[in-house]
Coordinates of C-alpha atoms and ligand atoms in Angstrom, one line a residue:
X1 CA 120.8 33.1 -44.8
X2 CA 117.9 35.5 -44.2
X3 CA 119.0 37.8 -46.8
X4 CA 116.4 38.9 -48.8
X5 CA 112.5 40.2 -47.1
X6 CA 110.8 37.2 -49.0
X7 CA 107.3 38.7 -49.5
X8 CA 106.5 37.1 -52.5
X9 CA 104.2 33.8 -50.4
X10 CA 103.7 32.4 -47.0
X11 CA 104.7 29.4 -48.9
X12 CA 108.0 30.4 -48.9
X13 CA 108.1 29.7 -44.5
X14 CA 111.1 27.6 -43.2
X15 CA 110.3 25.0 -40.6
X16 CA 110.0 26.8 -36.9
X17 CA 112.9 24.9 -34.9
X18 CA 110.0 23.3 -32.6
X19 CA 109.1 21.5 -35.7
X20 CA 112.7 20.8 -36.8
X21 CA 112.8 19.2 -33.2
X22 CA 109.4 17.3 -33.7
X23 CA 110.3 16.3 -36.8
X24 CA 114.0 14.5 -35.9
X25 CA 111.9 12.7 -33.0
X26 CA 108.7 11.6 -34.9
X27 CA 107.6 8.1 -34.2
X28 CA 107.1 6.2 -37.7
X29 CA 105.7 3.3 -39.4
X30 CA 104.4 2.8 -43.3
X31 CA 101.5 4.9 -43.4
X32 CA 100.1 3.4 -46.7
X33 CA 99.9 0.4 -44.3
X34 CA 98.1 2.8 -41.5
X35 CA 100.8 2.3 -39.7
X36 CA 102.4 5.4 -39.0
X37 CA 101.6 7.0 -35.7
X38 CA 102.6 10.2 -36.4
X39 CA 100.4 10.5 -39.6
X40 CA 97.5 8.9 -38.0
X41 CA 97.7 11.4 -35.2
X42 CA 98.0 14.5 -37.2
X43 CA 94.9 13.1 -39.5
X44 CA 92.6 12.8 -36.4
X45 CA 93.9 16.2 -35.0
X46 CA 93.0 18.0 -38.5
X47 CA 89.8 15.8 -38.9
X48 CA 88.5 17.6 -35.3
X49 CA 90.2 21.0 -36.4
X50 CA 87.5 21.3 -39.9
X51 CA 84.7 19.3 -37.9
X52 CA 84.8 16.3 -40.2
X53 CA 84.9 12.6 -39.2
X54 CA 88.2 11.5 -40.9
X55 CA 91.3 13.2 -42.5
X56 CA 93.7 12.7 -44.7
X57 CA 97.5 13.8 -45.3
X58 CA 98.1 14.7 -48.6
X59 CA 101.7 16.4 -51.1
X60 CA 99.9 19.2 -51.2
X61 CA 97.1 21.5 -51.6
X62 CA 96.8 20.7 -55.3
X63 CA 96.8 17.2 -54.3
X64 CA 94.0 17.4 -51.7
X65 CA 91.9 19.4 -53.8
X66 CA 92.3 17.1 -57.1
X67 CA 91.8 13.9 -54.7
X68 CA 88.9 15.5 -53.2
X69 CA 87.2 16.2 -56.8
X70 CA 88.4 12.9 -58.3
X71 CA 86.2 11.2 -55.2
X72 CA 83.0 13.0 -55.6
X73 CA 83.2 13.0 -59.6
X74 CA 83.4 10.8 -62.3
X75 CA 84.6 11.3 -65.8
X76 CA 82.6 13.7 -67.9
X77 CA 81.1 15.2 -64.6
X78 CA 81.0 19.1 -64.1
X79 CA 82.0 21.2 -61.0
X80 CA 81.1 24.5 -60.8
X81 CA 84.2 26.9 -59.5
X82 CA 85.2 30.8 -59.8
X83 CA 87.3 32.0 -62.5
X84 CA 89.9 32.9 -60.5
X85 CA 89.4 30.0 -58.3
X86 CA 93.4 28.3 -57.8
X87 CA 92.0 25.2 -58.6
X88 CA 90.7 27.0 -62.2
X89 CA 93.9 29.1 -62.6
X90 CA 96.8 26.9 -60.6
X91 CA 96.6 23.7 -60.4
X92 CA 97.7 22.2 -63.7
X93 CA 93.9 21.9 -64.9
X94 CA 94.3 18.7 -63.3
X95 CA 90.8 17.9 -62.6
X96 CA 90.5 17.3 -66.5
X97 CA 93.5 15.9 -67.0
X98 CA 93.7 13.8 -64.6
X99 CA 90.1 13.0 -63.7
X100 CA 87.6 14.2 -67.1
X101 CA 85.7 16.5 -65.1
X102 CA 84.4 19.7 -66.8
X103 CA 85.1 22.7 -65.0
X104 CA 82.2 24.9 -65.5
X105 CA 83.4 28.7 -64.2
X106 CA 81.7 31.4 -62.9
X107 CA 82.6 34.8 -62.4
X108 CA 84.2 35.4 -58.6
X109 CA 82.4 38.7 -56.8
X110 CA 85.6 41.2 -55.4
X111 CA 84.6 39.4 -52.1
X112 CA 85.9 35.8 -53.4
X113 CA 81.9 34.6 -53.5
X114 CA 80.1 33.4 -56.5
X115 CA 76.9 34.4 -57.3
X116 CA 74.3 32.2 -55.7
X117 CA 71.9 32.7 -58.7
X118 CA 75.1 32.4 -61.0
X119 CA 75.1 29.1 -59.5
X120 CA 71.5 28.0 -59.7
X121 CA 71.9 29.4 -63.4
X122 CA 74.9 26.7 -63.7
X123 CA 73.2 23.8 -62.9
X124 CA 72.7 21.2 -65.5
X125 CA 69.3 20.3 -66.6
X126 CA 69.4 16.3 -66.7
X127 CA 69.0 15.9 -70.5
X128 CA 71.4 13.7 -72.4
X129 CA 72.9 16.5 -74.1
X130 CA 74.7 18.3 -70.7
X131 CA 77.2 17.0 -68.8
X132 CA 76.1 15.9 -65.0
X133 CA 76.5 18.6 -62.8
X134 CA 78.5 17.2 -59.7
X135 CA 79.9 19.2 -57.3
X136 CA 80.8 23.4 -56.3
X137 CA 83.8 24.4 -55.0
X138 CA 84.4 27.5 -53.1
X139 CA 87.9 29.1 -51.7
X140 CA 88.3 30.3 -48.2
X141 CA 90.0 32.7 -47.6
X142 CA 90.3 33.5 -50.9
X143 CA 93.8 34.0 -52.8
X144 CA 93.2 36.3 -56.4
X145 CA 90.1 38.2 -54.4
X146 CA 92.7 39.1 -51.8
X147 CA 92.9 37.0 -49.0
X148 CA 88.9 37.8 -48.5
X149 CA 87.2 35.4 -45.8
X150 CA 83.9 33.8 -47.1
X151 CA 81.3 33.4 -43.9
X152 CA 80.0 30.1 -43.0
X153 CA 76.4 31.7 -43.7
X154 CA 77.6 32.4 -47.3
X155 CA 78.6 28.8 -47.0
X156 CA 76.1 27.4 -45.6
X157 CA 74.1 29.0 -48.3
X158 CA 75.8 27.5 -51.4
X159 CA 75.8 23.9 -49.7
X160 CA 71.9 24.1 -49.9
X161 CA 71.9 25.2 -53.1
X162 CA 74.3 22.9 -54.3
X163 CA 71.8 20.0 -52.1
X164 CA 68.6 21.4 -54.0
X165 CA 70.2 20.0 -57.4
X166 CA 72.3 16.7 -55.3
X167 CA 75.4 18.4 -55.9
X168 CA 78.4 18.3 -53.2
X169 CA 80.1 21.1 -51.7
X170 CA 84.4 21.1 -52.0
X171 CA 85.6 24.1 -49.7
X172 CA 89.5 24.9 -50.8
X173 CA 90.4 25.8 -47.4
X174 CA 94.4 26.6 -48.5
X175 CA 94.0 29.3 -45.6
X176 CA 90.8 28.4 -43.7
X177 CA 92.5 29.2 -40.6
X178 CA 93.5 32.6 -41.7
X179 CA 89.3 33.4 -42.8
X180 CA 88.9 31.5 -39.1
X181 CA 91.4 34.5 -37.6
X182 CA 89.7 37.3 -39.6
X183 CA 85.9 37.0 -38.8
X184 CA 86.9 35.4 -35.3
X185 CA 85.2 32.2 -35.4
X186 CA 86.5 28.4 -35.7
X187 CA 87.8 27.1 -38.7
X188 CA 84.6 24.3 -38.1
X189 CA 82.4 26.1 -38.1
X190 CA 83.6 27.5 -41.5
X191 CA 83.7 23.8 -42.9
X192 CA 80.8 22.6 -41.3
X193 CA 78.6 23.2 -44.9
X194 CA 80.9 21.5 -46.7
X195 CA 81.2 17.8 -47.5
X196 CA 84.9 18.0 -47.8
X197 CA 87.7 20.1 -47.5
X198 CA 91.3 20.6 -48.0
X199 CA 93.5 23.2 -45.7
X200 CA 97.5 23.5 -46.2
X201 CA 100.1 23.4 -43.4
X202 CA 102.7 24.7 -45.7
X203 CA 101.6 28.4 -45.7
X204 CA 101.2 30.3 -42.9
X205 CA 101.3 27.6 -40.6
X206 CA 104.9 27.0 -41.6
X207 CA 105.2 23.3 -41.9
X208 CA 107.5 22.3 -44.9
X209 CA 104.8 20.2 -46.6
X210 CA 101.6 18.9 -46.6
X211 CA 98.1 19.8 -47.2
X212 CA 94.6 17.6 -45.3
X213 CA 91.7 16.5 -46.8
X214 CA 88.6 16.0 -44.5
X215 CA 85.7 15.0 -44.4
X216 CA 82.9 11.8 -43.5
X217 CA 84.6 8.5 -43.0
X218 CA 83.6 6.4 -46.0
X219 CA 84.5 9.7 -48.4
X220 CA 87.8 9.9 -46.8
X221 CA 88.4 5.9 -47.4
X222 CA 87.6 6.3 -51.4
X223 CA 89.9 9.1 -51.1
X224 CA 92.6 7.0 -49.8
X225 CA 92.4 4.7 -52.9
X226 CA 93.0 7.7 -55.0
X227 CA 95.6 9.6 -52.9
X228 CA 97.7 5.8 -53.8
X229 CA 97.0 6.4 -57.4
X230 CA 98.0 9.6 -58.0
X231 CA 101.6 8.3 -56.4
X232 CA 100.9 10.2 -53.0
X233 CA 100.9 7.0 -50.5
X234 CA 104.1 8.6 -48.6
X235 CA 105.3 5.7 -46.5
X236 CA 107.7 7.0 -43.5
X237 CA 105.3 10.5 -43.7
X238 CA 104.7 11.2 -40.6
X239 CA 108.9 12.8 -40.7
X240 CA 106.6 15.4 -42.3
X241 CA 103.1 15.1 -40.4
X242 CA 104.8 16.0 -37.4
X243 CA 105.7 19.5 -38.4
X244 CA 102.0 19.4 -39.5
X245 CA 101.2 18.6 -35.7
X246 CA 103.0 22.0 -34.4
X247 CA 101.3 23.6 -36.9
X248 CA 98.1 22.9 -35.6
X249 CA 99.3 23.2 -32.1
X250 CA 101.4 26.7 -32.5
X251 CA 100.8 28.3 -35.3
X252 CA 97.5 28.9 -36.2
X253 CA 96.4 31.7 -33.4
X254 CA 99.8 34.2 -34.5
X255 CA 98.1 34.0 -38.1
X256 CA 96.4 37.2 -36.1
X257 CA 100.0 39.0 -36.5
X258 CA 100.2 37.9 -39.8
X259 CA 96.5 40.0 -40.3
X260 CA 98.0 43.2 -38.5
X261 CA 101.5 43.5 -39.9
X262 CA 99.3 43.1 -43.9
X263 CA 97.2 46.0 -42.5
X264 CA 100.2 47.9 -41.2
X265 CA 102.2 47.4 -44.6
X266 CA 99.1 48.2 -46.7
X267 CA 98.4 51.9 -44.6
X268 CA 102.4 52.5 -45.3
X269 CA 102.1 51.7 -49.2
X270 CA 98.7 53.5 -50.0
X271 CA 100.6 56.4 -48.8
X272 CA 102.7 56.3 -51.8
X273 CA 102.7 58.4 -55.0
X274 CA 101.6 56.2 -57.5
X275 CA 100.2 53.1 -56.3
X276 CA 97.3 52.5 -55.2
X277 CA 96.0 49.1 -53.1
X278 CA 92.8 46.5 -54.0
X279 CA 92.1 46.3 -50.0
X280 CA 93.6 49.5 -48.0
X281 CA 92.2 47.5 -45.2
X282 CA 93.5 43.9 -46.3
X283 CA 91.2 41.2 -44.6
X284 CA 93.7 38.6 -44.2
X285 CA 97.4 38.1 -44.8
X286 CA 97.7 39.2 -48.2
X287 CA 98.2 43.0 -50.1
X288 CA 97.6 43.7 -53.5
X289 CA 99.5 47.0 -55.1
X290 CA 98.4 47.9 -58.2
X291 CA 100.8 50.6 -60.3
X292 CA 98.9 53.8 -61.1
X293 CA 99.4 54.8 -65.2
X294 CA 101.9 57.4 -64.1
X295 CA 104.5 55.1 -62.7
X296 CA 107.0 54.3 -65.9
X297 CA 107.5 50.9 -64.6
X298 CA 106.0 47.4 -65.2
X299 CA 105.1 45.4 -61.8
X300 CA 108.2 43.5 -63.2
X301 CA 110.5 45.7 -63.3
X302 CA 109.7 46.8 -60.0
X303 CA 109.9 43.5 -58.6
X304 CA 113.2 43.4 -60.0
X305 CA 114.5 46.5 -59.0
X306 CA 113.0 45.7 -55.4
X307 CA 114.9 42.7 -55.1
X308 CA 118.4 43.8 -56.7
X309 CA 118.6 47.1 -54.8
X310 CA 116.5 46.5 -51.6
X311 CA 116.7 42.7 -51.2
X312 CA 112.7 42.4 -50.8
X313 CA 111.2 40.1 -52.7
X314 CA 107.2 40.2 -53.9
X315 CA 105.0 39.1 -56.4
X316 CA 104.3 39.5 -59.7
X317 CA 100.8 38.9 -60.4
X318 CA 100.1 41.2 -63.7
X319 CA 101.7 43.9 -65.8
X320 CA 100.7 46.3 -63.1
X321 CA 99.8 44.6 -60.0
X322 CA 101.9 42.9 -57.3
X323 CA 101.2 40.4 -54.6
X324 CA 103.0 41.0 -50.6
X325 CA 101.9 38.6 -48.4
X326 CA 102.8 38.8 -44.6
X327 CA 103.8 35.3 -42.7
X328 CA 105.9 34.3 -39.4
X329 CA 109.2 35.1 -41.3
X330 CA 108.2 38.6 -41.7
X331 CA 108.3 41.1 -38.5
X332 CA 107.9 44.7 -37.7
X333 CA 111.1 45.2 -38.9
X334 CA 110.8 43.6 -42.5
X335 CA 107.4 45.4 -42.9
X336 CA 109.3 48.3 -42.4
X337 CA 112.3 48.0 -44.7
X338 CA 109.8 46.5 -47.3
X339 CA 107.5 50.2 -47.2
X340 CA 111.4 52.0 -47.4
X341 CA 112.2 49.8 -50.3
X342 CA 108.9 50.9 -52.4
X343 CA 109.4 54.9 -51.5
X344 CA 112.8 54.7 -52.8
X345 CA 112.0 52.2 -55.7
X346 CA 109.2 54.2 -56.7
Ligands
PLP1 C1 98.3 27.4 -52.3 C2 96.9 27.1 -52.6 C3 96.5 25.8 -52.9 C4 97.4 24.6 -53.0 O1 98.7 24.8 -53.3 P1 99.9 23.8 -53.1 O2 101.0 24.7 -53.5 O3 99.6 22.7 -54.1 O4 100.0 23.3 -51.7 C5 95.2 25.6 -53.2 N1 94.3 26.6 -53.1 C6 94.6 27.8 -52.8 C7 93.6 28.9 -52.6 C8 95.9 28.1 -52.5 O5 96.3 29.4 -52.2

């Protein structure tokens, strides 16, 4: 079954057999009723996790982060966000499709910040011709800026800038408790500038599904409302909250491996002829090759040829860049036969 070295995502983790276990065993009820135990436990657990007063389990990532835009905006609203912000790039542009808000982009530094005075720059004057200018969102850690941890001062600094004007602050926390790993401090403290925010369990933390939204009681509640009208009131969930539970409970500290084995792979492939790496010294879980001119490949082909010949499977992010990213599933062993795999691919 474990075939190929599947580098391509920590997306791509199976269920650890401890939440297989948890997960047979789970105490139900209807949750859109607030009646299932498991989900109500895993929503107070992830509340306490980001700081926040109540949470909420959510499909997804995309889902959290559309749900938590769709309850601080209303139609024809703006929210500022980075260019190569996922909620920008990969989410369906539902935020406009689904809720007419205006996404008003800004450039992303190589950091994964925006510009604070980018931002002021953004803001709306209120004059009839300009949309309202609602809410920021920031990523952390984040994804097309390489897995780079944003501080809770940086933060902390764009949710009093975004208070100045009476704007909210969104954090996309997909892997909040990866930034939490990498700068060493708690994935609260990380939140704690931001009105809302949405973390996934089904990355690096392993659980099959399921993303939270947190944040203050009566923002959560209006949430809810949407969360049903989007289709995402899940009934018997907490089958899949409790693999959310072990998350919390197991997984999040090892996210340090996850740090070390990117680091180790990154050293092993700048070493390479030919390729050359965005962070030598990746921050978090995530390693970004780029293909020098010389190599007579596209990131493609190599992908291809990585994953006929050598079984290891990455990502494809551009003509000549590709995306590894380290997760339980991957040891010493597959970061190892993955470096062996590029030297003779290359
Ligand atoms: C993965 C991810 C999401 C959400 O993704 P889903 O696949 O919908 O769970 C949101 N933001 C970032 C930065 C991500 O990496």
């Amino acid at each position: 079954m474990k075939k190929y070295i599947d580098l391509r995502s920590d997306t791509v983790t199976l269920p650890t057999p401890a939440m297989r276990a948890a997960m047979a065993q789970a105490e139900l009820g209807d949750d859109v009723y607030g009646e299932d135990p498991t989900v109500n436990r895993l929503e107070q657990m992830a509340a306490e996790r980001m700081g926040k007063e109540a949470g909420l389990f959510v499909a997804s990532g995309t889902m959290g982060n559309l749900v938590a835009v769709l309850t601080h905006c209303g139609r024809g609203d703006e929210v500022i966000m980075g260019k190569l912000g996922h909620t920008f790039l990969f989410e369906a542009g539902g935020v406009a499709a689904l809720g007419g808000v205006h996404p008003h982009t800004l450039p992303n530094q190589p950091d994964g910040s925006i510009l604070l005075e980018d931002i002021r720059a953004a803001v709306r004057a209120d004059n009839p011709h300009f949309p309202v200018s609602r809410l920021v969102i920031l990523e952390n850690t984040h994804n097309r800026c390489g897995g780079a941890p944003l501080t809770a001062e940086y933060t902390r600094q764009v949710a009093s800038l975004a208070g100045e004007y009476g704007m909210k602050l969104h954090l996309d926390g997909a892997r909040i408790f990866n930034a939490a790993v990498a700068l060493g401090v708690s994935a609260a403290d990380l939140a704690a500038p931001a009105d809302s925010v949405t973390f996934c369990l089904s990355k690096g933390l392993c659980a099959p599904v399921g993303s939270v939204l947190c944040g203050e009681g009566g923002f959560i509640a209006k949430a809810r409302r949407l969360r049903k009208m989007l289709g995402g009131g899940m009934r018997q969930a907490g089958v899949l909250a409790a693999a959310g539970v072990v998350a919390l409970e197991e997984m999040v500290d090892r996210l340090a491996e996850d740090h070390r084995r990117a680091r180790q792979l990154a050293s092993k492939l700048a070493q390479i002829p030919g390729v050359s790496l965005k962070h030598v010294m990746p921050p978090s879980n995530m390693v970004f090759v780029n293909l020098d001119e010389q190599i007579p490949m596209t990131a493609d082909q190599l992908a291809n040829r990585l994953k006929n010949d050598f079984q290891v499977l990455v990502g494809v992010v551009s003509q000549k860049q590709l995306r590894l990213v380290t997760h339980y599933w991957i040891d010493d062993e597959a970061v190892e036969r993955a470096v062996l795999a590029f030297e003779r691919a290359l």
